[in-house]
């Protein structure tokens, strides 16, 4: 269960740090992305690969501090998700492209009837290896139905902070517990020698906001 929690929380909180970089190097490919105050909102809860790219050079050991807030959507129609591509070498400029250059996608997904048998029905955390702008391989999927309350209206005012460290050379990652800063969990991205110049935020069928 600890492994499931680690991947899920890392997925949620990675995205908010990266979106807080600011408007100067921000590029939205699809979706309703708005920077308001210190938060970046993606307010379109329709289906599709809604994505924004940010210029963030990444190599070696990376430390991310950020937060995320659920804003609505997802569970009403039985499907929705959001996540982040890290270590992106060449961000896609293709509308509705699920791949994003060579990168790692960390994805939190709610799907009542998933197509792939490896993905649990309901809420799951998924790790993908993106090979290019159209091809991604599933590297791992984890059942997180015990966390499904995060996709309810009661979660809309909850802001969760976390610190995450990724060693791009080894693929190892560590995440600090948002409930107890003295507790740290580890997991592995399944690839080594990672580096890239961009990160990409992505949503599908739900609205979220990101901030520092």
C-alpha positions in Angstrom: 0.0 0.0 0.0 2.9 2.4 0.7 4.1 2.0 -2.9 0.6 2.9 -4.2 0.4 6.0 -1.9 3.9 7.2 -3.0 3.2 7.1 -6.7 -0.2 8.8 -6.2 1.0 11.7 -4.1 4.0 12.2 -6.2 1.8 12.5 -9.2 -0.4 15.1 -7.7 2.2 17.3 -6.3 4.9 17.3 -9.0 2.6 19.1 -11.3 1.9 22.1 -9.1 5.5 23.1 -8.5 6.3 23.1 -12.2 3.3 25.2 -13.1 4.5 27.8 -10.6 7.5 28.7 -12.7 5.5 31.6 -14.1 4.0 33.0 -17.3 7.2 33.9 -19.3 8.0 30.3 -20.4 4.5 28.9 -20.3 2.8 27.5 -23.5 -0.6 26.0 -23.5 -1.4 23.6 -26.4 -4.9 22.7 -25.4 -7.3 23.5 -22.6 -8.4 26.6 -20.6 -5.2 27.5 -18.7 -5.2 30.7 -16.7 -2.6 32.1 -14.4 -4.5 33.9 -11.5 -2.4 35.3 -8.7 0.0 32.6 -7.7 -2.0 29.7 -9.1 -2.3 28.1 -12.6 -5.8 26.9 -13.3 -6.9 24.4 -16.0 -10.6 24.9 -15.9 -11.8 22.8 -18.8 -13.1 19.5 -17.6 -13.9 18.1 -21.1 -12.2 15.0 -22.5 -9.0 15.3 -24.4 -5.3 15.7 -24.1 -5.3 19.2 -22.5 -1.7 20.1 -22.0 0.6 23.0 -21.1 4.5 23.1 -21.5 6.9 24.9 -19.2 10.6 25.4 -19.8 12.4 23.8 -16.9 15.9 22.4 -17.5 16.3 19.0 -15.7 19.3 16.8 -15.2 20.8 14.9 -12.3 19.1 15.4 -8.9 15.9 17.5 -9.1 14.0 18.7 -6.0 10.4 19.9 -6.4 8.3 21.8 -3.9 4.7 22.4 -4.9 1.0 21.9 -4.2 -2.2 21.0 -6.1 -6.0 21.5 -5.7 -8.8 19.6 -7.2 -11.3 22.0 -8.9 -14.0 19.7 -10.2 -15.1 17.2 -12.9 -14.0 13.5 -13.4 -16.2 11.2 -11.4 -19.6 12.4 -12.7 -19.1 10.6 -16.1 -16.9 7.8 -14.8 -13.6 9.0 -16.2 -10.9 11.7 -15.7 -7.3 12.2 -14.9 -4.3 14.5 -14.6 -0.6 14.3 -14.4 2.8 15.6 -15.4 5.5 14.7 -17.9 9.0 15.2 -16.5 12.4 15.3 -18.3 10.7 16.2 -21.6 13.3 16.6 -24.4 10.9 17.8 -27.2 7.4 18.9 -26.1 4.6 18.1 -28.5 2.9 20.8 -30.5 0.2 18.4 -31.8 -3.3 18.8 -30.5 -4.6 15.8 -28.5 -1.2 14.2 -28.5 -0.8 11.8 -25.5 2.9 11.3 -26.0 5.3 14.2 -25.2 8.7 13.6 -26.7 11.0 11.3 -24.7 9.8 11.7 -21.1 8.2 10.1 -18.0 4.4 10.6 -17.4 3.1 10.3 -13.9 -0.7 10.1 -14.1 -3.6 9.9 -11.6 -6.6 8.4 -13.3 -10.3 7.6 -12.5 -11.8 5.2 -15.0 -14.8 3.1 -14.1 -14.1 0.8 -17.1 -10.4 0.9 -18.2 -9.5 -0.5 -21.6 -6.2 -2.0 -20.4 -6.5 -5.0 -18.1 -3.4 -3.9 -16.2 -5.2 -0.7 -15.0 -7.5 -1.2 -12.0 -11.1 0.0 -12.3 -11.8 3.2 -10.4 -8.9 5.3 -9.1 -5.3 4.4 -10.0 -1.8 5.8 -10.3 0.0 5.1 -13.5 3.6 5.6 -14.8 4.2 5.8 -18.5 7.4 5.9 -20.6 6.8 8.4 -23.5 8.9 7.5 -26.5 7.7 10.3 -28.8 4.6 12.4 -29.4 2.4 9.5 -30.2 3.8 6.4 -28.4 3.7 5.7 -24.7 4.3 2.4 -22.8 2.6 1.7 -19.5 5.4 1.0 -16.9 3.2 0.5 -13.8 -0.4 0.9 -12.5 -1.5 0.9 -8.9 -4.9 0.6 -7.2 -5.8 3.8 -5.3 -9.5 3.4 -4.7 -9.0 4.1 -1.0 -8.2 7.7 -2.1 -11.3 8.2 -4.2 -12.7 10.8 -1.8 -10.1 13.2 -3.3 -12.3 13.4 -6.4 -15.4 14.7 -4.6 -16.7 18.2 -4.0 -15.5 18.0 -0.5 -11.9 18.0 -1.8 -12.2 21.3 -3.7 -10.7 23.5 -0.9 -7.9 21.1 0.1 -4.4 22.2 -0.9 -1.7 19.5 -0.4 2.0 20.5 -0.2 4.8 18.0 -0.8 8.5 17.8 -1.5 9.8 15.3 -4.1 13.3 14.5 -5.1 14.2 12.6 -8.4 17.7 11.3 -9.3 17.7 11.6 -13.1 20.8 9.4 -13.4 19.4 6.4 -11.5 15.6 6.9 -11.9 15.2 6.7 -8.1 12.7 9.1 -6.5 11.7 10.0 -3.0 8.7 11.8 -1.7 8.1 13.5 1.6 4.9 12.7 3.3 2.4 15.7 3.2 1.2 14.6 6.7 4.6 14.1 8.4 7.7 15.9 7.0 10.0 13.4 8.8 8.6 10.5 6.7 10.0 9.8 3.2 9.0 7.1 0.7 11.0 5.8 -2.2 10.0 4.4 -5.7 11.7 4.1 -9.1 10.7 5.6 -12.5 12.1 2.6 -14.3 14.6 4.5 -16.5 18.1 5.9 -16.1 20.1 8.9 -17.3 17.0 11.1 -17.6 17.3 14.8 -18.7 15.2 17.3 -20.5 14.4 21.0 -21.0 10.6 21.0 -20.3 7.9 19.6 -18.1 4.3 19.3 -19.3 1.1 19.5 -17.2 -1.8 17.4 -18.5 -5.5 16.9 -17.7 -8.3 14.8 -19.1 -12.0 15.2 -18.1 -11.3 17.2 -14.9 -10.2 20.6 -13.7 -7.3 21.3 -11.3 -5.1 24.2 -10.2 -1.4 24.2 -9.4 0.7 26.5 -7.2 3.7 27.0 -4.9 
